């Protein structure tokens, strides 16, 4: 597979550290609220990447954290803890909030066919590990204590801004007006590994540490959870594009300082889903959740299909009209798959079958071109191969695309059969009689029977799939 690597800013062939195996780390949700469909775009595209890597035969191990402590409302170590804010909003404890929204997150993922990673670790369960790594960073001279907090010293690194397109000025991003810079920092880019003296002293969850009672910073959790579960050399790390800086930049800084060597080879970043009036948000405008899609009558899989039709490295604009278009296209696609059941058996064509399989592989193997992969699916529908071969390819492709294509098609066929079986015997008898008259070219009689059927409140329609009858 060739994948764009944000670290080298090039498309590169993906070569695992250990042949046949693949380690993948994903930044998980901050569980202070429901995920919005923007967050879920990132998880959908990561899910397809994981499933494609498995499809190519790799034995993937995927790990995800759950941020239930330490993520401040600004990425720049300022502002309230997001979890605490959520707890206050809902008059619950932080742990109650974390449990509720973790469950809600995985319920949304299930509806979108996003597989749960092999290992899921809540940050609060790894406090000893964070303390161990921070202590080692202190010993190695990469961290210092100031004003009661432990900071990472970015000046100790040869290169800190590894993703290239950010600079010190970007640190101002997220630091709201009226929030003074942290005087404890030796360098503007330094970041907190452990807080004991925060401006927000009403923090609910705190732990003992060699530096006093406190709580971890956000970035250290992903480094520790990844290294503990996936070892010193990680194949791929993924997240939304906003994670690139400062979160992933800081993860690399502290992990490589701790390990003394390169940590992760490939970085996969999904660009944002925006609304037509700007950034998707949990607080302003309509809060776009999976439940909202369902309330409005959309099958969540239609949203997955909508995401598949654009490249993950382009930002995507969401509006209801675009989603309606995706729903119509998806319905037609399912209709065409359902119609395969009525086709003749056809003749197998091994060569064409292999070509289609290869085309699908080429699409996803070229920087996860999901839209192209969907195009190959349409090619299968019209290909000159047998019916069984078509169904086999649809099933194979859907292992990666995750659209439940056969399930939807079977449901459609069943619904049609049920609708047909609703037809009273008396009407069915007239329909059959009319078919016989047409066959015998007795069109006068056929027309007469049609009028009779119409008068009884039923409509006859000639379609490509044959005669259909339904209520007026
Ligand atoms: P959070 O729960 O805020 O930690 O974010 C969860 C994931 O969603 C992270 O990987 C973010 O980078 C990603 N994300 C946040 N906003 C968006 C968006 N509008 N579109 C796509 N991904 C997003
Ligand atoms: Zn992370």
PDB file of N, CA, C and O in Angstrom, residues 242-276:
ATOM      1  N   UNK A 242      -6.257  18.249  13.092  1.00  0.00           N
ATOM      2  CA  UNK A 242      -5.995  19.196  14.193  1.00  0.00           C
ATOM      3  C   UNK A 242      -5.084  18.593  15.258  1.00  0.00           C
ATOM      4  O   UNK A 242      -4.497  19.318  16.053  1.00  0.00           O
ATOM      5  N   UNK A 243      -4.959  17.263  15.275  1.00  0.00           N
ATOM      6  CA  UNK A 243      -4.071  16.618  16.251  1.00  0.00           C
ATOM      7  C   UNK A 243      -2.597  16.764  15.893  1.00  0.00           C
ATOM      8  O   UNK A 243      -1.730  16.553  16.734  1.00  0.00           O
ATOM      9  N   UNK A 244      -2.331  17.128  14.639  1.00  0.00           N
ATOM     10  CA  UNK A 244      -0.940  17.176  14.185  1.00  0.00           C
ATOM     11  C   UNK A 244      -0.097  18.105  15.068  1.00  0.00           C
ATOM     12  O   UNK A 244       1.019  17.791  15.444  1.00  0.00           O
ATOM     13  N   UNK A 245      -0.672  19.252  15.376  1.00  0.00           N
ATOM     14  CA  UNK A 245       0.021  20.197  16.237  1.00  0.00           C
ATOM     15  C   UNK A 245      -0.967  20.827  17.210  1.00  0.00           C
ATOM     16  O   UNK A 245      -2.030  21.256  16.777  1.00  0.00           O
ATOM     17  N   UNK A 246      -0.664  20.911  18.484  1.00  0.00           N
ATOM     18  CA  UNK A 246       0.573  20.453  19.127  1.00  0.00           C
ATOM     19  C   UNK A 246       0.560  18.969  19.547  1.00  0.00           C
ATOM     20  O   UNK A 246       1.613  18.443  19.878  1.00  0.00           O
ATOM     21  N   UNK A 247      -0.616  18.297  19.504  1.00  0.00           N
ATOM     22  CA  UNK A 247      -0.689  16.981  20.160  1.00  0.00           C
ATOM     23  C   UNK A 247       0.328  15.967  19.616  1.00  0.00           C
ATOM     24  O   UNK A 247       1.129  15.428  20.372  1.00  0.00           O
ATOM     25  N   UNK A 248       0.313  15.718  18.318  1.00  0.00           N
ATOM     26  CA  UNK A 248       1.223  14.692  17.788  1.00  0.00           C
ATOM     27  C   UNK A 248       2.680  15.151  17.800  1.00  0.00           C
ATOM     28  O   UNK A 248       3.583  14.337  17.978  1.00  0.00           O
ATOM     29  N   UNK A 249       2.873  16.429  17.621  1.00  0.00           N
ATOM     30  CA  UNK A 249       4.230  16.983  17.683  1.00  0.00           C
ATOM     31  C   UNK A 249       4.804  16.708  19.088  1.00  0.00           C
ATOM     32  O   UNK A 249       5.962  16.282  19.224  1.00  0.00           O
ATOM     33  N   UNK A 250       3.975  16.924  20.101  1.00  0.00           N
ATOM     34  CA  UNK A 250       4.425  16.696  21.477  1.00  0.00           C
ATOM     35  C   UNK A 250       4.589  15.207  21.786  1.00  0.00           C
ATOM     36  O   UNK A 250       5.500  14.810  22.515  1.00  0.00           O
ATOM     37  N   UNK A 251       3.709  14.399  21.203  1.00  0.00           N
ATOM     38  CA  UNK A 251       3.854  12.942  21.403  1.00  0.00           C
ATOM     39  C   UNK A 251       5.202  12.458  20.863  1.00  0.00           C
ATOM     40  O   UNK A 251       5.890  11.673  21.504  1.00  0.00           O
ATOM     41  N   UNK A 252       5.567  12.950  19.683  1.00  0.00           N
ATOM     42  CA  UNK A 252       6.840  12.529  19.086  1.00  0.00           C
ATOM     43  C   UNK A 252       8.000  13.020  19.954  1.00  0.00           C
ATOM     44  O   UNK A 252       8.934  12.270  20.261  1.00  0.00           O
ATOM     45  N   UNK A 253       7.911  14.292  20.385  1.00  0.00           N
ATOM     46  CA  UNK A 253       8.991  14.880  21.190  1.00  0.00           C
ATOM     47  C   UNK A 253       9.259  14.008  22.419  1.00  0.00           C
ATOM     48  O   UNK A 253      10.395  13.567  22.656  1.00  0.00           O
ATOM     49  N   UNK A 254       8.208  13.717  23.171  1.00  0.00           N
ATOM     50  CA  UNK A 254       8.441  13.014  24.436  1.00  0.00           C
ATOM     51  C   UNK A 254       8.749  11.527  24.226  1.00  0.00           C
ATOM     52  O   UNK A 254       9.590  10.957  24.928  1.00  0.00           O
ATOM     53  N   UNK A 255       8.125  10.894  23.231  1.00  0.00           N
ATOM     54  CA  UNK A 255       8.379   9.460  23.008  1.00  0.00           C
ATOM     55  C   UNK A 255       9.816   9.236  22.552  1.00  0.00           C
ATOM     56  O   UNK A 255      10.500   8.337  23.032  1.00  0.00           O
ATOM     57  N   UNK A 256      10.275  10.069  21.606  1.00  0.00           N
ATOM     58  CA  UNK A 256      11.629   9.856  21.075  1.00  0.00           C
ATOM     59  C   UNK A 256      12.687  10.274  22.090  1.00  0.00           C
ATOM     60  O   UNK A 256      13.759   9.679  22.158  1.00  0.00           O
ATOM     61  N   UNK A 257      12.370  11.281  22.921  1.00  0.00           N
ATOM     62  CA  UNK A 257      13.308  11.664  23.986  1.00  0.00           C
ATOM     63  C   UNK A 257      13.430  10.505  24.972  1.00  0.00           C
ATOM     64  O   UNK A 257      14.518  10.157  25.421  1.00  0.00           O
ATOM     65  N   UNK A 258      12.307   9.873  25.250  1.00  0.00           N
ATOM     66  CA  UNK A 258      12.292   8.752  26.203  1.00  0.00           C
ATOM     67  C   UNK A 258      13.017   7.534  25.624  1.00  0.00           C
ATOM     68  O   UNK A 258      13.833   6.899  26.276  1.00  0.00           O
ATOM     69  N   UNK A 259      12.728   7.220  24.364  1.00  0.00           N
ATOM     70  CA  UNK A 259      13.276   5.997  23.754  1.00  0.00           C
ATOM     71  C   UNK A 259      14.720   6.159  23.286  1.00  0.00           C
ATOM     72  O   UNK A 259      15.472   5.197  23.240  1.00  0.00           O
ATOM     73  N   UNK A 260      15.055   7.365  22.883  1.00  0.00           N
ATOM     74  CA  UNK A 260      16.394   7.603  22.336  1.00  0.00           C
ATOM     75  C   UNK A 260      16.513   7.176  20.875  1.00  0.00           C
ATOM     76  O   UNK A 260      17.616   7.052  20.340  1.00  0.00           O
ATOM     77  N   UNK A 261      15.380   6.895  20.219  1.00  0.00           N
ATOM     78  CA  UNK A 261      15.419   6.580  18.788  1.00  0.00           C
ATOM     79  C   UNK A 261      14.070   6.922  18.168  1.00  0.00           C
ATOM     80  O   UNK A 261      13.119   7.267  18.878  1.00  0.00           O
ATOM     81  N   UNK A 262      14.001   6.777  16.849  1.00  0.00           N
ATOM     82  CA  UNK A 262      12.758   7.066  16.137  1.00  0.00           C
ATOM     83  C   UNK A 262      11.634   6.158  16.656  1.00  0.00           C
ATOM     84  O   UNK A 262      11.850   4.982  16.946  1.00  0.00           O
ATOM     85  N   UNK A 263      10.446   6.751  16.719  1.00  0.00           N
ATOM     86  CA  UNK A 263       9.334   6.015  17.339  1.00  0.00           C
ATOM     87  C   UNK A 263       8.351   5.486  16.286  1.00  0.00           C
ATOM     88  O   UNK A 263       8.157   4.292  16.141  1.00  0.00           O
ATOM     89  N   UNK A 264       7.738   6.386  15.508  1.00  0.00           N
ATOM     90  CA  UNK A 264       6.651   5.968  14.617  1.00  0.00           C
ATOM     91  C   UNK A 264       6.969   6.312  13.160  1.00  0.00           C
ATOM     92  O   UNK A 264       7.373   7.433  12.863  1.00  0.00           O
ATOM     93  N   UNK A 265       6.740   5.354  12.263  1.00  0.00           N
ATOM     94  CA  UNK A 265       7.118   5.555  10.856  1.00  0.00           C
ATOM     95  C   UNK A 265       6.116   6.344  10.029  1.00  0.00           C
ATOM     96  O   UNK A 265       6.506   7.160   9.206  1.00  0.00           O
ATOM     97  N   UNK A 266       4.820   6.049  10.200  1.00  0.00           N
ATOM     98  CA  UNK A 266       3.818   6.668   9.315  1.00  0.00           C
ATOM     99  C   UNK A 266       2.777   7.425  10.135  1.00  0.00           C
ATOM    100  O   UNK A 266       2.303   6.920  11.155  1.00  0.00           O
ATOM    101  N   UNK A 267       2.421   8.603   9.650  1.00  0.00           N
ATOM    102  CA  UNK A 267       1.402   9.431  10.317  1.00  0.00           C
ATOM    103  C   UNK A 267       0.271   9.714   9.337  1.00  0.00           C
ATOM    104  O   UNK A 267       0.503  10.238   8.242  1.00  0.00           O
ATOM    105  N   UNK A 268      -0.932   9.342   9.751  1.00  0.00           N
ATOM    106  CA  UNK A 268      -2.124   9.428   8.891  1.00  0.00           C
ATOM    107  C   UNK A 268      -3.075  10.449   9.523  1.00  0.00           C
ATOM    108  O   UNK A 268      -3.510  10.266  10.665  1.00  0.00           O
ATOM    109  N   UNK A 269      -3.365  11.504   8.784  1.00  0.00           N
ATOM    110  CA  UNK A 269      -4.247  12.545   9.333  1.00  0.00           C
ATOM    111  C   UNK A 269      -5.456  12.772   8.431  1.00  0.00           C
ATOM    112  O   UNK A 269      -5.305  13.006   7.230  1.00  0.00           O
ATOM    113  N   UNK A 270      -6.622  12.738   9.038  1.00  0.00           N
ATOM    114  CA  UNK A 270      -7.866  12.927   8.289  1.00  0.00           C
ATOM    115  C   UNK A 270      -8.276  14.398   8.382  1.00  0.00           C
ATOM    116  O   UNK A 270      -8.286  14.978   9.478  1.00  0.00           O
ATOM    117  N   UNK A 271      -8.587  14.973   7.250  1.00  0.00           N
ATOM    118  CA  UNK A 271      -8.975  16.393   7.239  1.00  0.00           C
ATOM    119  C   UNK A 271     -10.403  16.561   7.758  1.00  0.00           C
ATOM    120  O   UNK A 271     -11.154  15.593   7.858  1.00  0.00           O
ATOM    121  N   UNK A 272     -10.732  17.808   8.051  1.00  0.00           N
ATOM    122  CA  UNK A 272     -11.968  18.043   8.801  1.00  0.00           C
ATOM    123  C   UNK A 272     -13.244  18.003   7.974  1.00  0.00           C
ATOM    124  O   UNK A 272     -13.241  18.313   6.788  1.00  0.00           O
ATOM    125  N   UNK A 273     -14.305  17.664   8.673  1.00  0.00           N
ATOM    126  CA  UNK A 273     -15.654  17.851   8.156  1.00  0.00           C
ATOM    127  C   UNK A 273     -16.104  19.213   8.676  1.00  0.00           C
ATOM    128  O   UNK A 273     -16.010  19.485   9.878  1.00  0.00           O
ATOM    129  N   UNK A 274     -16.538  20.058   7.786  1.00  0.00           N
ATOM    130  CA  UNK A 274     -17.008  21.390   8.171  1.00  0.00           C
ATOM    131  C   UNK A 274     -18.474  21.542   7.795  1.00  0.00           C
ATOM    132  O   UNK A 274     -18.980  20.826   6.936  1.00  0.00           O
ATOM    133  N   UNK A 275     -19.111  22.512   8.436  1.00  0.00           N
ATOM    134  CA  UNK A 275     -20.460  22.855   7.987  1.00  0.00           C
ATOM    135  C   UNK A 275     -20.301  24.017   7.008  1.00  0.00           C
ATOM    136  O   UNK A 275     -19.224  24.617   6.926  1.00  0.00           O
ATOM    137  N   UNK A 276     -21.357  24.362   6.294  1.00  0.00           N
ATOM    138  CA  UNK A 276     -21.190  25.422   5.290  1.00  0.00           C
ATOM    139  C   UNK A 276     -20.846  26.759   5.949  1.00  0.00           C
ATOM    140  O   UNK A 276     -20.266  27.629   5.322  1.00  0.00           O
TER     141      UNK A 276
END
